[in-house]
């Protein structure tokens, strides 16, 4: 099978490329090597057909699709962003880029599509209140300023975090989240129009060797790891009790290969959570990395970002049941490895 991986030179994309080669697939990579992601020229494994180009360029995309059986779309601008001035770049890269790619696939007769989505499409995670499952409103700045970080029920009582499933209401709360949900809608529209099959993988907190080390869009694990490498204590926002699901990049790559097989036997469009299924806190990951690297203990700052959510953790039962996938890297083993693993070169 010939596979096109857009963004295949990036952190997750490169893990997918390695896994696909190991599974015996022919791999072509399309990547623009944008400067705010890549610090220098990444090396491609032997046997990869590499095309440097932008997914928004129709001619480049058409050439990249020649002879391809299935597309694995990882190219995107990621992260919460610095401020709203990032909005045009998110929309252009993520939404328009996906539209160009899907239109070219329709023209080329390619009917199998896997794409990177994100947990951010949910907004806040799932919670249990007095009336059962509920979704709280966005947190207010005045509560966060006062150190009241946990969402409350309508009567002011505490809510209990729960695992979120794919059928939960979607509530994107920042520009990046909106762009990822738009990608899912585009894939669904493409599948209905062409008879194609699309799988949207809602990644939870991905970490692993080769994460970018110093961009403002890097994940929290990478930011902590970079601080420790500089000899600085990781700075933990809020009270450090935010709940997340951290999943290793090797397991994410395996989920993509399972989704590729899914597109060969299914119909329509389907979303899947990709998480370990085990809950950990932001403070816990900071402590683990500090201990395994021998660095300074984390500092809990009480700072916050208004667009962040408090708790979001995944149920990946659909991925396990329908695609036969299961995570293999435990949190403890992954953190021990990641604490000293090489990171992606710094960007200028």
CSV table of C-alpha atoms in Angstrom, one decimal:
chain,number,residue,atom,x,y,z
A,1,UNK,CA,0.0,0.0,0.0
A,2,UNK,CA,1.3,3.5,-0.8
A,3,UNK,CA,0.6,6.0,1.9
A,4,UNK,CA,0.9,9.8,1.8
A,5,UNK,CA,1.7,11.3,5.2
A,6,UNK,CA,1.2,15.1,5.2
A,7,UNK,CA,3.3,16.7,8.0
A,8,UNK,CA,5.4,13.5,8.0
A,9,UNK,CA,8.5,15.3,9.1
A,10,UNK,CA,6.9,16.5,12.3
A,11,UNK,CA,6.8,15.0,15.7
A,12,UNK,CA,3.8,12.7,15.4
A,13,UNK,CA,4.1,12.4,11.6
A,14,UNK,CA,7.6,11.0,11.8
A,15,UNK,CA,6.5,8.4,14.3
A,16,UNK,CA,3.8,7.4,11.8
A,17,UNK,CA,6.3,7.2,9.0
A,18,UNK,CA,8.5,4.9,11.0
A,19,UNK,CA,5.6,2.6,12.0
A,20,UNK,CA,4.3,2.5,8.4
A,21,UNK,CA,7.7,1.6,7.0
A,22,UNK,CA,7.9,-1.1,9.6
A,23,UNK,CA,4.6,-2.5,8.5
A,24,UNK,CA,5.8,-2.8,4.9
A,25,UNK,CA,4.0,0.2,3.4
A,26,UNK,CA,5.4,2.5,0.8
A,27,UNK,CA,5.6,6.0,2.2
A,28,UNK,CA,5.5,9.4,0.7
A,29,UNK,CA,5.8,12.5,2.9
A,30,UNK,CA,4.5,16.0,2.1
A,31,UNK,CA,5.8,18.6,4.5
A,32,UNK,CA,6.4,22.4,4.2
A,33,UNK,CA,9.1,22.3,7.0
A,34,UNK,CA,7.6,25.6,8.4
A,35,UNK,CA,10.1,27.5,10.5
A,36,UNK,CA,8.0,27.8,13.6
A,37,UNK,CA,7.9,24.0,13.9
A,38,UNK,CA,11.2,22.7,12.5
A,39,UNK,CA,14.6,23.8,13.7
A,40,UNK,CA,16.7,22.8,10.7
A,41,UNK,CA,16.3,20.2,8.0
A,42,UNK,CA,14.9,16.9,9.4
A,43,UNK,CA,16.3,13.7,8.0
A,44,UNK,CA,13.9,11.2,6.3
A,45,UNK,CA,14.3,7.4,6.8
A,46,UNK,CA,15.6,5.4,3.8
A,47,UNK,CA,13.0,4.6,1.3
A,48,UNK,CA,10.7,7.6,2.0
A,49,UNK,CA,9.7,9.7,-1.0
A,50,UNK,CA,9.9,13.2,0.3
A,51,UNK,CA,8.2,16.3,-1.2
A,52,UNK,CA,8.8,19.7,0.3
A,53,UNK,CA,5.6,21.7,-0.2
A,54,UNK,CA,2.6,23.3,1.4
A,55,UNK,CA,-0.7,21.4,1.7
A,56,UNK,CA,-2.5,24.6,0.6
A,57,UNK,CA,-0.8,24.5,-2.8
A,58,UNK,CA,-3.1,22.7,-5.3
A,59,UNK,CA,-0.4,21.8,-7.7
A,60,UNK,CA,1.9,20.4,-5.0
A,61,UNK,CA,-0.9,18.4,-3.5
A,62,UNK,CA,-2.0,16.9,-6.8
A,63,UNK,CA,1.6,15.7,-7.5
A,64,UNK,CA,1.9,14.3,-4.0
A,65,UNK,CA,-1.3,12.2,-4.5
A,66,UNK,CA,-0.1,10.4,-7.7
A,67,UNK,CA,-0.2,6.7,-7.1
A,68,UNK,CA,-1.4,7.0,-3.5
A,69,UNK,CA,-3.9,4.5,-1.9
A,70,UNK,CA,-4.6,6.3,1.4
A,71,UNK,CA,-3.8,9.7,3.0
A,72,UNK,CA,-2.8,10.2,6.6
A,73,UNK,CA,-3.2,13.9,7.2
A,74,UNK,CA,-1.0,15.3,10.1
A,75,UNK,CA,0.0,18.7,8.7
A,76,UNK,CA,-1.4,21.4,10.9
A,77,UNK,CA,-0.7,24.4,13.0
A,78,UNK,CA,-1.0,23.1,16.6
A,79,UNK,CA,-1.3,24.4,20.1
A,80,UNK,CA,-3.5,27.0,21.8
A,81,UNK,CA,-1.7,29.9,20.1
A,82,UNK,CA,-0.2,33.1,21.4
A,83,UNK,CA,-3.1,35.4,20.9
A,84,UNK,CA,-6.0,35.9,18.5
A,85,UNK,CA,-3.7,37.3,15.8
A,86,UNK,CA,-2.9,33.6,15.2
A,87,UNK,CA,-6.4,33.0,13.9
A,88,UNK,CA,-5.8,33.6,10.2
A,89,UNK,CA,-2.8,31.2,10.2
A,90,UNK,CA,-4.9,28.5,12.0
A,91,UNK,CA,-7.8,28.8,9.6
A,92,UNK,CA,-5.6,28.9,6.5
A,93,UNK,CA,-3.3,26.0,7.5
A,94,UNK,CA,-5.8,23.7,9.1
A,95,UNK,CA,-9.1,24.4,7.5
A,96,UNK,CA,-8.2,25.6,4.0
A,97,UNK,CA,-5.3,23.2,3.8
A,98,UNK,CA,-7.6,20.3,4.6
A,99,UNK,CA,-10.1,21.5,2.0
A,100,UNK,CA,-7.5,21.7,-0.7
A,101,UNK,CA,-6.3,18.2,0.2
A,102,UNK,CA,-9.8,16.6,0.2
A,103,UNK,CA,-10.7,18.3,-3.1
A,104,UNK,CA,-7.6,16.9,-4.7
A,105,UNK,CA,-8.4,13.5,-3.3
A,106,UNK,CA,-11.9,13.6,-4.8
A,107,UNK,CA,-10.4,14.6,-8.1
A,108,UNK,CA,-7.8,11.8,-8.0
A,109,UNK,CA,-10.3,9.1,-6.9
A,110,UNK,CA,-8.6,8.4,-3.5
A,111,UNK,CA,-11.2,7.3,-1.1
A,112,UNK,CA,-9.3,6.5,2.2
A,113,UNK,CA,-8.5,9.3,4.6
A,114,UNK,CA,-7.1,9.4,8.2
A,115,UNK,CA,-6.6,12.7,9.9
A,116,UNK,CA,-5.2,14.1,13.2
A,117,UNK,CA,-7.9,15.7,15.2
A,118,UNK,CA,-7.7,16.6,18.9
A,119,UNK,CA,-9.4,16.4,22.3
A,120,UNK,CA,-9.8,20.2,22.1
A,121,UNK,CA,-12.9,19.8,20.1
A,122,UNK,CA,-14.8,18.8,23.3
A,123,UNK,CA,-13.9,22.0,25.3
A,124,UNK,CA,-14.2,21.0,28.9
A,125,UNK,CA,-14.2,17.3,29.6
A,126,UNK,CA,-17.1,15.2,31.0
A,127,UNK,CA,-18.3,15.7,34.5
A,128,UNK,CA,-20.8,14.1,36.9
A,129,UNK,CA,-23.1,16.3,38.9
A,130,UNK,CA,-26.2,15.8,41.0
A,131,UNK,CA,-28.2,15.3,37.8
A,132,UNK,CA,-25.8,12.9,36.1
A,133,UNK,CA,-23.5,13.8,33.2
A,134,UNK,CA,-23.1,17.5,32.6
A,135,UNK,CA,-20.9,19.9,30.7
A,136,UNK,CA,-19.9,23.1,32.6
A,137,UNK,CA,-19.7,26.5,31.0
A,138,UNK,CA,-16.3,28.1,30.4
A,139,UNK,CA,-14.5,29.1,33.5
A,140,UNK,CA,-14.7,32.8,34.5
A,141,UNK,CA,-11.6,35.0,34.8
A,142,UNK,CA,-12.7,36.2,38.2
A,143,UNK,CA,-12.9,32.6,39.6
A,144,UNK,CA,-9.5,31.8,38.2
A,145,UNK,CA,-8.0,35.0,39.6
A,146,UNK,CA,-9.3,33.9,43.0
A,147,UNK,CA,-7.8,30.4,42.7
A,148,UNK,CA,-11.1,28.7,42.1
A,149,UNK,CA,-10.0,26.4,39.3
A,150,UNK,CA,-12.5,23.5,39.3
A,151,UNK,CA,-15.9,23.9,37.5
A,152,UNK,CA,-18.9,23.8,39.7
A,153,UNK,CA,-22.5,22.6,39.2
A,154,UNK,CA,-25.3,25.1,38.8
A,155,UNK,CA,-26.0,24.9,42.5
A,156,UNK,CA,-22.3,25.6,43.3
A,157,UNK,CA,-21.4,22.1,44.3
A,158,UNK,CA,-18.2,20.3,43.0
A,159,UNK,CA,-18.4,18.3,39.9
A,160,UNK,CA,-16.7,14.9,39.5
A,161,UNK,CA,-14.5,14.5,36.3
A,162,UNK,CA,-15.4,11.6,34.1
A,163,UNK,CA,-14.0,10.0,30.9
A,164,UNK,CA,-15.3,11.6,27.8
A,165,UNK,CA,-16.7,9.6,24.8
A,166,UNK,CA,-16.8,10.4,21.2
A,167,UNK,CA,-20.6,11.1,21.2
A,168,UNK,CA,-20.2,13.8,23.8
A,169,UNK,CA,-21.3,17.3,22.7
A,170,UNK,CA,-18.6,19.3,21.0
A,171,UNK,CA,-17.7,22.7,22.3
A,172,UNK,CA,-14.4,24.1,20.8
A,173,UNK,CA,-13.3,27.1,22.9
A,174,UNK,CA,-10.3,28.5,21.0
A,175,UNK,CA,-9.3,29.1,17.4
A,176,UNK,CA,-7.2,25.9,17.2
A,177,UNK,CA,-10.1,23.9,18.5
A,178,UNK,CA,-12.5,25.4,16.1
A,179,UNK,CA,-10.1,24.7,13.2
A,180,UNK,CA,-9.8,21.0,14.2
A,181,UNK,CA,-13.5,20.6,14.4
A,182,UNK,CA,-13.8,22.2,11.0
A,183,UNK,CA,-11.4,19.6,9.7
A,184,UNK,CA,-13.7,16.8,11.0
A,185,UNK,CA,-16.7,18.4,9.3
A,186,UNK,CA,-14.8,18.7,6.0
A,187,UNK,CA,-13.9,15.0,6.2
A,188,UNK,CA,-17.5,14.0,6.9
A,189,UNK,CA,-18.7,16.1,3.9
A,190,UNK,CA,-16.0,14.6,1.7
A,191,UNK,CA,-17.0,11.1,2.7
A,192,UNK,CA,-20.6,11.7,2.0
A,193,UNK,CA,-19.9,13.3,-1.4
A,194,UNK,CA,-17.4,10.8,-2.7
A,195,UNK,CA,-18.3,7.6,-0.9
A,196,UNK,CA,-15.0,7.7,0.8
A,197,UNK,CA,-14.0,6.6,4.3
A,198,UNK,CA,-12.6,9.0,6.9
A,199,UNK,CA,-11.3,8.4,10.4
A,200,UNK,CA,-10.6,11.4,12.6
A,201,UNK,CA,-8.3,10.6,15.5
A,202,UNK,CA,-8.9,12.9,18.5
A,203,UNK,CA,-5.4,12.9,20.1
A,204,UNK,CA,-5.2,13.5,23.8
A,205,UNK,CA,-1.8,14.7,25.3
A,206,UNK,CA,0.8,13.1,23.0
A,207,UNK,CA,4.4,13.0,24.2
A,208,UNK,CA,7.6,11.1,23.3
A,209,UNK,CA,11.1,11.5,21.8
A,210,UNK,CA,11.5,14.2,19.2
A,211,UNK,CA,8.9,16.6,20.6
A,212,UNK,CA,9.6,20.3,19.7
A,213,UNK,CA,11.4,21.9,22.5
A,214,UNK,CA,10.9,25.6,22.4
A,215,UNK,CA,7.9,26.7,20.2
A,216,UNK,CA,5.0,28.6,21.9
A,217,UNK,CA,2.8,25.8,20.6
A,218,UNK,CA,4.6,22.9,22.2
A,219,UNK,CA,2.8,20.6,24.6
A,220,UNK,CA,3.1,20.8,28.4
A,221,UNK,CA,5.3,17.7,28.6
A,222,UNK,CA,7.8,19.3,26.2
A,223,UNK,CA,7.8,22.6,28.0
A,224,UNK,CA,8.5,20.9,31.3
A,225,UNK,CA,11.3,18.8,29.7
A,226,UNK,CA,12.8,21.9,28.1
A,227,UNK,CA,12.9,23.8,31.4
A,228,UNK,CA,14.7,20.9,33.1
A,229,UNK,CA,17.2,20.7,30.3
A,230,UNK,CA,18.0,24.4,31.0
A,231,UNK,CA,18.4,23.6,34.7
A,232,UNK,CA,15.2,25.4,35.6
A,233,UNK,CA,12.2,24.1,37.6
A,234,UNK,CA,9.1,23.2,35.6
A,235,UNK,CA,6.4,25.9,36.1
A,236,UNK,CA,3.1,24.3,36.7
A,237,UNK,CA,0.0,26.5,36.1
A,238,UNK,CA,-3.1,26.6,38.3
A,239,UNK,CA,-2.7,24.2,41.2
A,240,UNK,CA,-1.2,21.3,39.2
A,241,UNK,CA,-4.3,19.1,39.7
A,242,UNK,CA,-5.6,19.5,36.1
A,243,UNK,CA,-6.4,16.0,34.8
A,244,UNK,CA,-5.2,14.8,31.5
A,245,UNK,CA,-4.5,11.6,29.5
A,246,UNK,CA,-0.9,11.3,28.3
A,247,UNK,CA,-0.3,8.9,25.4
A,248,UNK,CA,3.0,8.0,23.9
A,249,UNK,CA,3.8,8.9,20.2
A,250,UNK,CA,4.5,5.2,19.4
A,251,UNK,CA,0.9,4.3,20.5
A,252,UNK,CA,-0.5,7.2,18.5
A,253,UNK,CA,1.4,5.9,15.4
A,254,UNK,CA,-0.1,2.5,16.0
A,255,UNK,CA,-3.5,4.0,16.2
A,256,UNK,CA,-3.0,5.6,12.8
A,257,UNK,CA,-2.0,2.3,11.3
A,258,UNK,CA,-5.1,0.7,12.8
A,259,UNK,CA,-7.2,3.6,11.4
A,260,UNK,CA,-5.7,3.0,7.9
A,261,UNK,CA,-6.9,-0.6,8.0
A,262,UNK,CA,-10.3,0.7,9.2
A,263,UNK,CA,-10.6,2.8,6.1
A,264,UNK,CA,-10.2,-0.3,3.9
A,265,UNK,CA,-13.2,-2.0,5.4
A,266,UNK,CA,-15.7,0.6,6.7
A,267,UNK,CA,-18.0,3.2,5.3
A,268,UNK,CA,-18.5,6.9,6.0
A,269,UNK,CA,-16.8,9.0,8.7
A,270,UNK,CA,-15.9,8.0,12.2
A,271,UNK,CA,-14.2,9.8,15.1
A,272,UNK,CA,-11.9,8.0,17.7
A,273,UNK,CA,-10.4,9.1,20.9
A,274,UNK,CA,-6.7,8.3,21.2
A,275,UNK,CA,-5.6,8.2,24.8
A,276,UNK,CA,-4.0,5.8,27.3
A,277,UNK,CA,-7.2,5.5,29.3
A,278,UNK,CA,-5.2,6.3,32.5
A,279,UNK,CA,-5.7,9.6,34.2
A,280,UNK,CA,-2.7,11.7,35.5
A,281,UNK,CA,-2.4,15.3,36.6
A,282,UNK,CA,-0.2,18.1,35.1
A,283,UNK,CA,1.6,18.3,38.5
A,284,UNK,CA,2.3,14.5,38.4
A,285,UNK,CA,4.0,14.7,35.0
A,286,UNK,CA,6.1,17.6,36.1
A,287,UNK,CA,7.2,15.6,39.2
A,288,UNK,CA,8.0,12.5,37.2
A,289,UNK,CA,10.1,14.4,34.7
A,290,UNK,CA,12.0,16.2,37.5
A,291,UNK,CA,12.7,13.0,39.4
A,292,UNK,CA,13.8,10.9,36.3
A,293,UNK,CA,16.1,13.7,35.1
A,294,UNK,CA,17.5,14.6,38.5
A,295,UNK,CA,16.4,18.2,38.0
A,296,UNK,CA,14.8,20.8,40.3
A,297,UNK,CA,11.3,20.1,41.7
A,298,UNK,CA,8.4,21.8,40.0
A,299,UNK,CA,7.0,25.1,41.0
A,300,UNK,CA,3.2,25.5,41.2
A,301,UNK,CA,2.6,29.1,40.1
A,302,UNK,CA,-1.2,29.6,40.2
A,303,UNK,CA,-1.0,31.2,36.8
A,304,UNK,CA,-3.6,30.3,34.1
A,305,UNK,CA,-4.5,30.7,30.5
A,306,UNK,CA,-8.1,31.6,30.0
A,307,UNK,CA,-8.5,29.3,27.0
A,308,UNK,CA,-7.3,26.2,28.9
A,309,UNK,CA,-9.8,23.6,30.2
A,310,UNK,CA,-9.6,22.1,33.7
A,311,UNK,CA,-10.0,18.4,33.2
A,312,UNK,CA,-10.3,16.3,30.1
A,313,UNK,CA,-9.6,12.6,29.9
A,314,UNK,CA,-10.4,10.0,27.3
A,315,UNK,CA,-12.3,6.9,27.0
A,316,UNK,CA,-10.6,5.1,24.1
A,317,UNK,CA,-13.0,2.1,24.2
A,318,UNK,CA,-14.2,2.7,20.7
A,319,UNK,CA,-10.7,2.6,19.3
A,320,UNK,CA,-9.9,-0.6,21.2
A,321,UNK,CA,-13.2,-2.3,20.3
A,322,UNK,CA,-13.6,-1.3,16.7
A,323,UNK,CA,-10.0,-1.1,15.5
A,324,UNK,CA,-8.3,-3.6,17.9
A,325,UNK,CA,-5.8,-1.1,19.2
A,326,UNK,CA,-4.4,-1.0,22.7
A,327,UNK,CA,-1.7,1.3,24.2
A,328,UNK,CA,1.6,-0.5,25.0
A,329,UNK,CA,3.7,2.2,26.6
A,330,UNK,CA,2.9,2.7,30.3
A,331,UNK,CA,3.0,6.2,31.8
A,332,UNK,CA,5.9,5.2,34.1
A,333,UNK,CA,8.1,3.7,31.3
A,334,UNK,CA,7.2,6.6,29.0
A,335,UNK,CA,8.1,9.3,31.5
A,336,UNK,CA,11.4,7.6,32.4
A,337,UNK,CA,12.3,7.5,28.7
A,338,UNK,CA,11.1,11.0,27.9
A,339,UNK,CA,13.0,12.6,30.8
A,340,UNK,CA,16.3,12.2,29.0
A,341,UNK,CA,15.1,11.6,25.4
A,342,UNK,CA,16.3,13.9,22.6
A,343,UNK,CA,14.0,16.7,21.6
A,344,UNK,CA,13.5,18.4,18.3
A,345,UNK,CA,16.0,21.1,17.5
A,346,UNK,CA,15.2,24.6,18.7
A,347,UNK,CA,13.5,26.9,16.2
A,348,UNK,CA,15.0,30.3,15.4
